[in-house]
Amino acid sequence: MSSSNLWLPYTQMRTALPPLKADWTDGCRIGLADGRVLIDGIASWWTACHGYNHPHIADALRTQLARMPHVMFGGLVHEPAQRLADRLTTLLPGDLNSVFFAESGSVAVEVAIKMAIQYWLNRGEQGRSRLVAFRGGYHGDTFATMAVCDPEEGMHSLFRGVLAQHHLVDLPRDDASEAMLGGFLALNRDGIAAILVEPLVQGAGGMVFHAPEVLQRLRRLADQHGLLLILDEIFTGFGRTGSLFACEQAGIVPDIITLSKALTGGTMALSAAIARPHVFEAFQSDDPVHGPTRALMHGPTYMGNALACAAANASLDLFEREDRLGQVASISAQLESELEPCRALPGVVDVRVMGAIGVVQLARIEAMNALKAALVEQGVWVRPFRDIIYLTPAFTITSAELTVLTRAVRRAIATI
Ligand SMILES: *Cc1c(COP(=O)(O)O)cnc(C)c1O
C-alpha cells in the first residue's frame, strides 16, 4: 500500500493502519479482497440505510442509465428530479416546498447559507452575513461549512484568518441558556442571517444528543428575533433518529432544511437544500434591472443528476413499502440492551442510544490503531473516532448481525 497513489481522507498516512481493500458488498456485509467478510456497523457514513446492493435501487439505476444518465440542469429538468422534489416536499413537515439539488452535503449547506444571506440582501437588509451555529456541530469540510463547525474540533485555528467569522455558541438546553442566547441575539441580530443546527444529534462532532425541546427553543428564538432557522438533517434525515426527519420529534418546521447522506440509499452522491415559500419568494422578481441578480446564483454541474434522483426515488419507494421506522425501533431496543453492559467496562464514561444510533463513549481512546484492528479481528467494520465507538447500521440489519456488532464492540473495548 505504501506505493499507492491514493490520498486518504482525515488520515495521517504515515502512522495510520493501511486501508482495507473492499471488493464487494451485499446486504450488511463488506467483502475484502483478501477473502475476509466484515459485518458493517456504519452503513458507509450512514448512507446505506437499506443495506448494500438493494435490488430495487439497482434496477432503478439500470433503467435510468439506459434512458438518460444525466443532463445539465440549466434550462432542462426531468421526471426523476421533478418526482423526487414532489415526494420530498410531501414527506417533509410544513411548507418546505422549494427543492434545490446539489451533489454533496457540504454543498447543500453552502447553498442553504447562501440562500439565508441573500434572502436578507434581496429584502434590502445589508450586513446580515453571520450565522449562529453551535459548539460540537459539524456541517462539512468546504470553506463556508468549516466556518460553522465546532471551533475546537474543526479547522478554525489552522485556517484562522481564512474562514468567515460566525457566532459559535452553546446549545440552549434550558431556560437560562435560552434567555442568554436571546440576549445575545437581541444585541447582534442586525448582523445575523440565520441559526444553523443539526437537529437532535450532532453527528460527526461526536454523536452528542439533545432533547427535542432544544429545537423548540431555537425555533422560538429565531421567531422572536426575526432570524431564519436552518436545520442540517444530512445525518439525521431518513429515519436515523427514529422518525423520518428529526425535526418531527420537536414539532417544528425550519425555514431551510438540508438533506443528503441516506437520500439515495447509499448509492449515488446527491443532496438538497429545501426552503419554505417566504425564502423562495424573496428570490423572485420581474424587475428588468435588478431581477437577474435576485436569483439564486448557484448551479453545480451535476445538479439534479438523473441517475442519483432515480436512486433516491427508489430509496423512497423502499421507505413506503417496507417498515423502515419499525426496523429502526427494533434496532434501537436491541442497541439499548446489548450496549448497556459496556457501561461496566473500564474506561467507558457513557452509553447512549437514539433511533438506530448506538454510542459508547470512553474517557479517551489511546490505542486507536489497536482498537480498530481488534474490531476487524472480530469480523466487523466499525470506525471509532476521538473518544467514541458508534454503531449506525443499515435499517435492514438482522438481529443476529446486530448482535455480532455489539458483541464485537464489547470485546474490543475489553481488549484495549
Ligand atoms: C456528512 C455531513 C455533512 C457533509 O456532507 P458531505 O457529503 O460529506 O459534504 C454536513 N452536515 C452533516 C450534519 C453531515 O453529517
GROMACS .gro file of C-alpha atoms and ligand atoms in nm:
model
  431
    1MET     CA    1   0.000   0.000   0.000
    2SER     CA    2   0.299   0.233   0.053
    3SER     CA    3   0.334   0.276  -0.322
    4SER     CA    4  -0.033   0.368  -0.353
    5ASN     CA    5  -0.115   0.699  -0.512
    6LEU     CA    6  -0.440   0.738  -0.320
    7TRP     CA    7  -0.457   1.032  -0.079
    8LEU     CA    8  -0.686   0.926   0.204
    9PRO     CA    9  -0.935   1.143   0.397
   10TYR     CA   10  -0.877   1.251   0.760
   11THR     CA   11  -0.573   1.026   0.780
   12GLN     CA   12  -0.214   1.074   0.886
   13MET     CA   13  -0.097   0.822   0.633
   14ARG     CA   14   0.244   0.769   0.795
   15THR     CA   15   0.101   0.629   1.116
   16ALA     CA   16  -0.246   0.500   1.030
   17LEU     CA   17  -0.320   0.137   0.963
   18PRO     CA   18  -0.321   0.076   0.587
   19PRO     CA   19  -0.674   0.088   0.444
   20LEU     CA   20  -0.853  -0.239   0.383
   21LYS     CA   21  -0.935  -0.322   0.024
   22ALA     CA   22  -1.309  -0.363  -0.028
   23ASP     CA   23  -1.410  -0.588  -0.314
   24TRP     CA   24  -1.785  -0.642  -0.292
   25THR     CA   25  -2.085  -0.556  -0.075
   26ASP     CA   26  -2.411  -0.735  -0.010
   27GLY     CA   27  -2.676  -0.652   0.250
   28CYS     CA   28  -2.483  -0.564   0.565
   29ARG     CA   29  -2.159  -0.727   0.457
   30ILE     CA   30  -1.841  -0.588   0.304
   31GLY     CA   31  -1.620  -0.843   0.129
   32LEU     CA   32  -1.248  -0.771   0.133
   33ALA     CA   33  -1.008  -0.853  -0.149
   34ASP     CA   34  -0.822  -1.095   0.081
   35GLY     CA   35  -1.138  -1.301   0.129
   36ARG     CA   36  -1.242  -1.175   0.473
   37VAL     CA   37  -1.602  -1.062   0.518
   38LEU     CA   38  -1.698  -0.787   0.765
   39ILE     CA   39  -2.042  -0.707   0.911
   40ASP     CA   40  -2.090  -0.336   0.851
   41GLY     CA   41  -2.175  -0.121   1.153
   42ILE     CA   42  -2.159   0.220   0.987
   43ALA     CA   43  -2.357   0.187   0.664
   44SER     CA   44  -2.081   0.377   0.486
   45TRP     CA   45  -2.110   0.704   0.677
   46TRP     CA   46  -2.486   0.649   0.734
   47THR     CA   47  -2.578   0.635   0.367
   48ALA     CA   48  -2.665   0.269   0.302
   49CYS     CA   49  -2.985   0.261   0.507
   50HIS     CA   50  -3.134  -0.032   0.309
   51GLY     CA   51  -2.809  -0.229   0.316
   52TYR     CA   52  -2.584  -0.260   0.013
   53ASN     CA   53  -2.688  -0.365  -0.337
   54HIS     CA   54  -3.064  -0.343  -0.277
   55PRO     CA   55  -3.210  -0.492  -0.597
   56HIS     CA   56  -3.486  -0.228  -0.621
   57ILE     CA   57  -3.236   0.059  -0.628
   58ALA     CA   58  -3.007  -0.135  -0.862
   59ASP     CA   59  -3.297  -0.191  -1.106
   60ALA     CA   60  -3.394   0.178  -1.096
   61LEU     CA   61  -3.034   0.277  -1.167
   62ARG     CA   62  -3.004   0.033  -1.459
   63THR     CA   63  -3.327   0.160  -1.613
   64GLN     CA   64  -3.229   0.525  -1.572
   65LEU     CA   65  -2.876   0.459  -1.700
   66ALA     CA   66  -3.014   0.318  -2.025
   67ARG     CA   67  -3.264   0.602  -2.068
   68MET     CA   68  -3.074   0.916  -1.961
   69PRO     CA   69  -2.791   0.920  -1.707
   70HIS     CA   70  -2.757   1.294  -1.685
   71VAL     CA   71  -2.842   1.624  -1.849
   72MET     CA   72  -2.743   1.971  -1.737
   73PHE     CA   73  -2.999   2.129  -1.507
   74GLY     CA   74  -2.961   2.476  -1.657
   75GLY     CA   75  -3.273   2.518  -1.871
   76LEU     CA   76  -3.359   2.147  -1.857
   77VAL     CA   77  -3.547   1.948  -1.595
   78HIS     CA   78  -3.661   1.587  -1.592
   79GLU     CA   79  -3.908   1.346  -1.445
   80PRO     CA   80  -3.677   1.181  -1.187
   81ALA     CA   81  -3.590   1.521  -1.033
   82GLN     CA   82  -3.948   1.650  -1.051
   83ARG     CA   83  -4.084   1.334  -0.895
   84LEU     CA   84  -3.822   1.339  -0.620
   85ALA     CA   85  -3.891   1.705  -0.539
   86ASP     CA   86  -4.265   1.631  -0.520
   87ARG     CA   87  -4.209   1.339  -0.288
   88LEU     CA   88  -3.961   1.517  -0.060
   89THR     CA   89  -4.187   1.819  -0.018
   90THR     CA   90  -4.478   1.586   0.064
   91LEU     CA   91  -4.275   1.388   0.319
   92LEU     CA   92  -4.121   1.691   0.488
   93PRO     CA   93  -4.323   1.869   0.756
   94GLY     CA   94  -4.487   2.207   0.689
   95ASP     CA   95  -4.440   2.401   0.369
   96LEU     CA   96  -4.078   2.318   0.285
   97ASN     CA   97  -4.166   2.333  -0.083
   98SER     CA   98  -3.874   2.458  -0.293
   99VAL     CA   99  -3.603   2.200  -0.358
  100PHE     CA  100  -3.254   2.293  -0.475
  101PHE     CA  101  -3.044   1.987  -0.564
  102ALA     CA  102  -2.667   1.961  -0.523
  103GLU     CA  103  -2.418   1.673  -0.511
  104SER     CA  104  -2.278   1.670  -0.161
  105GLY     CA  105  -2.382   1.752   0.190
  106SER     CA  106  -2.128   2.030   0.227
  107VAL     CA  107  -2.252   2.198  -0.089
  108ALA     CA  108  -2.615   2.172   0.027
  109VAL     CA  109  -2.515   2.352   0.349
  110GLU     CA  110  -2.324   2.611   0.144
  111VAL     CA  111  -2.638   2.665  -0.065
  112ALA     CA  112  -2.852   2.697   0.249
  113ILE     CA  113  -2.608   2.957   0.387
  114LYS     CA  114  -2.612   3.141   0.055
  115MET     CA  115  -2.992   3.134   0.050
  116ALA     CA  116  -3.008   3.276   0.402
  117ILE     CA  117  -2.760   3.558   0.339
  118GLN     CA  118  -2.907   3.652   0.000
  119TYR     CA  119  -3.261   3.635   0.145
  120TRP     CA  120  -3.179   3.942   0.356
  121LEU     CA  121  -2.990   4.120   0.075
  122ASN     CA  122  -3.284   4.068  -0.160
  123ARG     CA  123  -3.511   4.219   0.104
  124GLY     CA  124  -3.284   4.525   0.122
  125GLU     CA  125  -3.123   4.443   0.457
  126GLN     CA  126  -2.747   4.480   0.427
  127GLY     CA  127  -2.486   4.336   0.663
  128ARG     CA  128  -2.669   4.024   0.780
  129SER     CA  129  -2.400   3.774   0.691
  130ARG     CA  130  -2.327   3.585   1.011
  131LEU     CA  131  -2.460   3.251   1.120
  132VAL     CA  132  -2.529   3.138   1.472
  133ALA     CA  133  -2.401   2.780   1.494
  134PHE     CA  134  -2.316   2.551   1.783
  135ARG     CA  135  -2.020   2.403   1.966
  136GLY     CA  136  -1.994   2.035   1.879
  137GLY     CA  137  -2.154   2.088   1.539
  138TYR     CA  138  -2.037   1.957   1.204
  139HIS     CA  139  -2.165   2.084   0.870
  140GLY     CA  140  -1.899   1.985   0.616
  141ASP     CA  141  -1.542   2.032   0.501
  142THR     CA  142  -1.564   2.315   0.247
  143PHE     CA  143  -1.464   2.666   0.348
  144ALA     CA  144  -1.807   2.807   0.425
  145THR     CA  145  -1.906   2.495   0.618
  146MET     CA  146  -1.575   2.464   0.810
  147ALA     CA  147  -1.651   2.810   0.945
  148VAL     CA  148  -1.970   2.685   1.112
  149CYS     CA  149  -1.822   2.363   1.257
  150ASP     CA  150  -1.714   2.330   1.619
  151PRO     CA  151  -1.440   2.589   1.678
  152GLU     CA  152  -1.209   2.348   1.863
  153GLU     CA  153  -1.255   2.029   1.667
  154GLY     CA  154  -1.291   2.195   1.329
  155MET     CA  155  -1.023   2.368   1.130
  156HIS     CA  156  -1.074   2.708   1.287
  157SER     CA  157  -0.726   2.756   1.427
  158LEU     CA  158  -0.546   2.602   1.129
  159PHE     CA  159  -0.732   2.825   0.883
  160ARG     CA  160  -0.754   3.130   1.108
  161GLY     CA  161  -0.796   3.442   0.900
  162VAL     CA  162  -0.929   3.247   0.604
  163LEU     CA  163  -1.264   3.135   0.744
  164ALA     CA  164  -1.569   3.359   0.765
  165GLN     CA  165  -1.650   3.478   1.116
  166HIS     CA  166  -1.966   3.342   1.272
  167HIS     CA  167  -2.110   3.313   1.620
  168LEU     CA  168  -2.036   2.971   1.770
  169VAL     CA  169  -2.234   2.925   2.089
  170ASP     CA  170  -2.366   2.654   2.322
  171LEU     CA  171  -2.698   2.484   2.253
  172PRO     CA  172  -2.974   2.635   2.469
  173ARG     CA  173  -3.056   2.328   2.676
  174ASP     CA  174  -3.253   2.507   2.949
  175ASP     CA  175  -3.446   2.828   3.022
  176ALA     CA  176  -3.139   3.012   3.149
  177SER     CA  177  -2.930   2.941   2.840
  178GLU     CA  178  -3.225   3.021   2.614
  179ALA     CA  179  -3.255   3.360   2.785
  180MET     CA  180  -2.882   3.416   2.750
  181LEU     CA  181  -2.882   3.331   2.380
  182GLY     CA  182  -3.191   3.552   2.341
  183GLY     CA  183  -3.000   3.844   2.492
  184PHE     CA  184  -2.710   3.781   2.256
  185LEU     CA  185  -2.941   3.769   1.953
  186ALA     CA  186  -3.117   4.089   2.056
  187LEU     CA  187  -2.782   4.270   2.057
  188ASN     CA  188  -2.647   4.117   1.736
  189ARG     CA  189  -2.949   4.038   1.518
  190ASP     CA  190  -2.872   4.307   1.260
  191GLY     CA  191  -2.557   4.118   1.161
  192ILE     CA  192  -2.712   3.771   1.170
  193ALA     CA  193  -2.876   3.585   0.880
  194ALA     CA  194  -2.973   3.254   1.039
  195ILE     CA  195  -2.939   2.996   1.313
  196LEU     CA  196  -2.791   2.667   1.187
  197VAL     CA  197  -2.814   2.340   1.380
  198GLU     CA  198  -2.806   1.962   1.340
  199PRO     CA  199  -3.134   1.854   1.499
  200LEU     CA  200  -3.126   1.602   1.789
  201VAL     CA  201  -2.780   1.461   1.710
  202GLN     CA  202  -2.453   1.639   1.649
  203GLY     CA  203  -2.312   1.356   1.437
  204ALA     CA  204  -1.956   1.386   1.311
  205GLY     CA  205  -1.879   1.620   1.604
  206GLY     CA  206  -1.909   1.328   1.847
  207MET     CA  207  -2.261   1.181   1.835
  208VAL     CA  208  -2.391   1.413   2.108
  209PHE     CA  209  -2.769   1.412   2.159
  210HIS     CA  210  -3.006   1.687   2.266
  211ALA     CA  211  -3.374   1.688   2.354
  212PRO     CA  212  -3.642   1.793   2.102
  213GLU     CA  213  -3.722   2.091   2.328
  214VAL     CA  214  -3.383   2.243   2.234
  215LEU     CA  215  -3.514   2.271   1.879
  216GLN     CA  216  -3.835   2.431   2.006
  217ARG     CA  217  -3.622   2.685   2.191
  218LEU     CA  218  -3.427   2.760   1.871
  219ARG     CA  219  -3.745   2.797   1.664
  220ARG     CA  220  -3.883   3.035   1.929
  221LEU     CA  221  -3.561   3.241   1.938
  222ALA     CA  222  -3.547   3.261   1.558
  223ASP     CA  223  -3.908   3.384   1.550
  224GLN     CA  224  -3.862   3.633   1.835
  225HIS     CA  225  -3.557   3.788   1.671
  226GLY     CA  226  -3.666   3.760   1.309
  227LEU     CA  227  -3.396   3.513   1.202
  228LEU     CA  228  -3.410   3.217   0.966
  229LEU     CA  229  -3.367   2.869   1.113
  230ILE     CA  230  -3.169   2.617   0.908
  231LEU     CA  231  -3.177   2.251   1.011
  232ASP     CA  232  -2.895   2.035   0.879
  233GLU     CA  233  -3.061   1.691   0.859
  234ILE     CA  234  -2.788   1.544   0.641
  235PHE     CA  235  -2.709   1.286   0.911
  236THR     CA  236  -3.046   1.263   1.089
  237GLY     CA  237  -3.274   1.260   0.783
  238PHE     CA  238  -3.446   0.944   0.658
  239GLY     CA  239  -3.519   0.764   0.981
  240ARG     CA  240  -3.187   0.754   1.162
  241THR     CA  241  -3.321   0.910   1.486
  242GLY     CA  242  -3.647   0.710   1.488
  243SER     CA  243  -3.870   0.948   1.289
  244LEU     CA  244  -3.836   1.010   0.916
  245PHE     CA  245  -3.694   1.356   0.995
  246ALA     CA  246  -3.557   1.455   1.336
  247CYS     CA  247  -3.745   1.786   1.341
  248GLU     CA  248  -4.077   1.596   1.352
  249GLN     CA  249  -3.995   1.493   1.709
  250ALA     CA  250  -3.989   1.860   1.809
  251GLY     CA  251  -4.295   1.952   1.601
  252ILE     CA  252  -4.110   2.241   1.442
  253VAL     CA  253  -4.052   2.341   1.080
  254PRO     CA  254  -3.726   2.511   0.981
  255ASP     CA  255  -3.707   2.780   0.712
  256ILE     CA  256  -3.449   2.577   0.522
  257ILE     CA  257  -3.351   2.212   0.560
  258THR     CA  258  -3.054   2.024   0.415
  259LEU     CA  259  -3.060   1.655   0.323
  260SER     CA  260  -2.801   1.413   0.180
  261LYS     CA  261  -2.629   1.101   0.325
  262ALA     CA  262  -2.914   0.842   0.312
  263LEU     CA  263  -3.102   1.026   0.036
  264THR     CA  264  -3.005   0.776  -0.235
  265GLY     CA  265  -2.978   0.476  -0.002
  266GLY     CA  266  -2.600   0.480  -0.024
  267THR     CA  267  -2.561   0.459  -0.398
  268MET     CA  268  -2.511   0.799  -0.561
  269ALA     CA  269  -2.394   1.143  -0.448
  270LEU     CA  270  -2.695   1.374  -0.408
  271SER     CA  271  -2.806   1.644  -0.167
  272ALA     CA  272  -3.075   1.906  -0.138
  273ALA     CA  273  -3.141   2.239   0.032
  274ILE     CA  274  -3.516   2.286   0.066
  275ALA     CA  275  -3.679   2.617   0.153
  276ARG     CA  276  -4.018   2.748   0.261
  277PRO     CA  277  -4.220   2.989   0.045
  278HIS     CA  278  -4.112   3.311   0.220
  279VAL     CA  279  -3.748   3.223   0.147
  280PHE     CA  280  -3.819   3.124  -0.214
  281GLU     CA  281  -4.034   3.435  -0.272
  282ALA     CA  282  -3.750   3.667  -0.171
  283PHE     CA  283  -3.563   3.547  -0.481
  284GLN     CA  284  -3.848   3.619  -0.727
  285SER     CA  285  -3.865   3.948  -0.915
  286ASP     CA  286  -3.980   4.073  -1.255
  287ASP     CA  287  -3.770   4.388  -1.227
  288PRO     CA  288  -3.578   4.404  -1.560
  289VAL     CA  289  -3.273   4.563  -1.396
  290HIS     CA  290  -3.249   4.403  -1.052
  291GLY     CA  291  -3.438   4.079  -1.121
  292PRO     CA  292  -3.145   3.878  -1.258
  293THR     CA  293  -2.927   3.947  -0.953
  294ARG     CA  294  -3.210   3.848  -0.719
  295ALA     CA  295  -3.191   3.491  -0.850
  296LEU     CA  296  -3.004   3.224  -0.656
  297MET     CA  297  -2.661   3.227  -0.814
  298HIS     CA  298  -2.565   2.864  -0.776
  299GLY     CA  299  -2.562   2.565  -1.011
  300PRO     CA  300  -2.346   2.258  -0.957
  301THR     CA  301  -2.252   2.087  -1.284
  302TYR     CA  302  -2.407   1.760  -1.174
  303MET     CA  303  -2.708   1.930  -1.013
  304GLY     CA  304  -3.017   1.708  -1.017
  305ASN     CA  305  -2.822   1.418  -1.170
  306ALA     CA  306  -3.089   1.190  -1.316
  307LEU     CA  307  -2.923   0.867  -1.200
  308ALA     CA  308  -2.895   0.999  -0.845
  309CYS     CA  309  -3.258   1.117  -0.849
  310ALA     CA  310  -3.371   0.776  -0.976
  311ALA     CA  311  -3.180   0.610  -0.692
  312ALA     CA  312  -3.338   0.848  -0.439
  313ASN     CA  313  -3.687   0.777  -0.576
  314ALA     CA  314  -3.620   0.404  -0.545
  315SER     CA  315  -3.495   0.458  -0.190
  316LEU     CA  316  -3.818   0.642  -0.102
  317ASP     CA  317  -4.017   0.352  -0.256
  318LEU     CA  318  -3.847   0.126  -0.003
  319PHE     CA  319  -3.939   0.357   0.286
  320GLU     CA  320  -4.301   0.334   0.164
  321ARG     CA  321  -4.308  -0.041   0.103
  322GLU     CA  322  -4.106  -0.172   0.393
  323ASP     CA  323  -4.141  -0.076   0.758
  324ARG     CA  324  -3.811   0.108   0.796
  325LEU     CA  325  -3.917   0.307   1.103
  326GLY     CA  326  -4.035  -0.015   1.268
  327GLN     CA  327  -3.693  -0.164   1.196
  328VAL     CA  328  -3.528   0.143   1.349
  329ALA     CA  329  -3.738   0.096   1.665
  330SER     CA  330  -3.627  -0.269   1.693
  331ILE     CA  331  -3.262  -0.177   1.633
  332SER     CA  332  -3.295   0.091   1.898
  333ALA     CA  333  -3.426  -0.154   2.159
  334GLN     CA  334  -3.158  -0.408   2.075
  335LEU     CA  335  -2.879  -0.147   2.087
  336GLU     CA  336  -3.006  -0.035   2.428
  337SER     CA  337  -2.999  -0.382   2.579
  338GLU     CA  338  -2.680  -0.506   2.414
  339LEU     CA  339  -2.464  -0.193   2.454
  340GLU     CA  340  -2.575  -0.118   2.811
  341PRO     CA  341  -2.332  -0.379   2.959
  342CYS     CA  342  -2.045  -0.170   2.813
  343ARG     CA  343  -2.108   0.075   3.095
  344ALA     CA  344  -1.936  -0.165   3.334
  345LEU     CA  345  -1.620  -0.189   3.120
  346PRO     CA  346  -1.307   0.003   3.222
  347GLY     CA  347  -1.276   0.346   3.063
  348VAL     CA  348  -1.639   0.371   2.948
  349VAL     CA  349  -1.798   0.700   3.054
  350ASP     CA  350  -2.130   0.689   2.866
  351VAL     CA  351  -2.355   0.462   2.663
  352ARG     CA  352  -2.635   0.628   2.468
  353VAL     CA  353  -2.884   0.526   2.203
  354MET     CA  354  -3.120   0.724   1.983
  355GLY     CA  355  -3.302   0.554   1.696
  356ALA     CA  356  -3.052   0.345   1.501
  357ILE     CA  357  -2.753   0.517   1.660
  358GLY     CA  358  -2.566   0.346   1.941
  359VAL     CA  359  -2.273   0.520   2.106
  360VAL     CA  360  -2.017   0.400   2.361
  361GLN     CA  361  -1.805   0.687   2.487
  362LEU     CA  362  -1.473   0.627   2.659
  363ALA     CA  363  -1.269   0.864   2.874
  364ARG     CA  364  -1.016   0.852   2.593
  365ILE     CA  365  -0.904   0.611   2.324
  366GLU     CA  366  -0.527   0.594   2.333
  367ALA     CA  367  -0.465   0.280   2.133
  368MET     CA  368  -0.682   0.378   1.835
  369ASN     CA  369  -0.499   0.152   1.588
  370ALA     CA  370  -0.520  -0.144   1.827
  371LEU     CA  371  -0.891  -0.082   1.878
  372LYS     CA  372  -0.956  -0.063   1.505
  373ALA     CA  373  -0.756  -0.381   1.449
  374ALA     CA  374  -0.943  -0.558   1.730
  375LEU     CA  375  -1.276  -0.468   1.568
  376VAL     CA  376  -1.171  -0.602   1.228
  377GLU     CA  377  -1.038  -0.910   1.407
  378GLN     CA  378  -1.394  -0.960   1.541
  379GLY     CA  379  -1.524  -0.953   1.183
  380VAL     CA  380  -1.691  -0.611   1.193
  381TRP     CA  381  -1.648  -0.278   1.020
  382VAL     CA  382  -1.676  -0.007   1.285
  383ARG     CA  383  -1.486   0.321   1.284
  384PRO     CA  384  -1.423   0.467   1.629
  385PHE     CA  385  -1.316   0.831   1.633
  386ARG     CA  386  -1.193   1.063   1.907
  387ASP     CA  387  -1.339   0.912   2.225
  388ILE     CA  388  -1.634   0.718   2.083
  389ILE     CA  389  -1.722   0.387   1.925
  390TYR     CA  390  -2.056   0.407   1.749
  391LEU     CA  391  -2.291   0.185   1.553
  392THR     CA  392  -2.517   0.323   1.280
  393PRO     CA  393  -2.611   0.008   1.090
  394ALA     CA  394  -2.839  -0.030   0.790
  395PHE     CA  395  -3.204  -0.046   0.898
  396THR     CA  396  -3.232  -0.385   0.730
  397ILE     CA  397  -2.969  -0.546   0.953
  398THR     CA  398  -3.080  -0.874   1.109
  399SER     CA  399  -3.094  -0.913   1.483
  400ALA     CA  400  -2.818  -1.176   1.464
  401GLU     CA  401  -2.591  -0.944   1.263
  402LEU     CA  402  -2.652  -0.663   1.509
  403THR     CA  403  -2.554  -0.894   1.793
  404VAL     CA  404  -2.225  -0.966   1.615
  405LEU     CA  405  -2.164  -0.589   1.608
  406THR     CA  406  -2.250  -0.517   1.971
  407ARG     CA  407  -2.054  -0.819   2.094
  408ALA     CA  408  -1.752  -0.707   1.889
  409VAL     CA  409  -1.771  -0.359   2.042
  410ARG     CA  410  -1.783  -0.505   2.395
  411ARG     CA  411  -1.494  -0.742   2.328
  412ALA     CA  412  -1.280  -0.481   2.152
  413ILE     CA  413  -1.318  -0.238   2.444
  414ALA     CA  414  -1.220  -0.515   2.683
  415THR     CA  415  -0.904  -0.595   2.485
  416ILE     CA  416  -0.753  -0.245   2.468
  417LIG     C1  417  -2.176   1.447   0.644
  417LIG     C2  418  -2.238   1.575   0.684
  417LIG     C3  419  -2.221   1.692   0.609
  417LIG     C4  420  -2.131   1.699   0.489
  417LIG     O1  421  -2.170   1.615   0.387
  417LIG     P1  422  -2.066   1.576   0.268
  417LIG     O2  423  -2.147   1.499   0.172
  417LIG     O3  424  -1.957   1.495   0.334
  417LIG     O4  425  -2.014   1.703   0.213
  417LIG     C5  426  -2.287   1.806   0.651
  417LIG     N1  427  -2.365   1.804   0.759
  417LIG     C6  428  -2.385   1.694   0.834
  417LIG     C7  429  -2.476   1.700   0.952
  417LIG     C8  430  -2.321   1.576   0.799
  417LIG     O5  431  -2.338   1.466   0.874
   0.00000   0.00000   0.00000
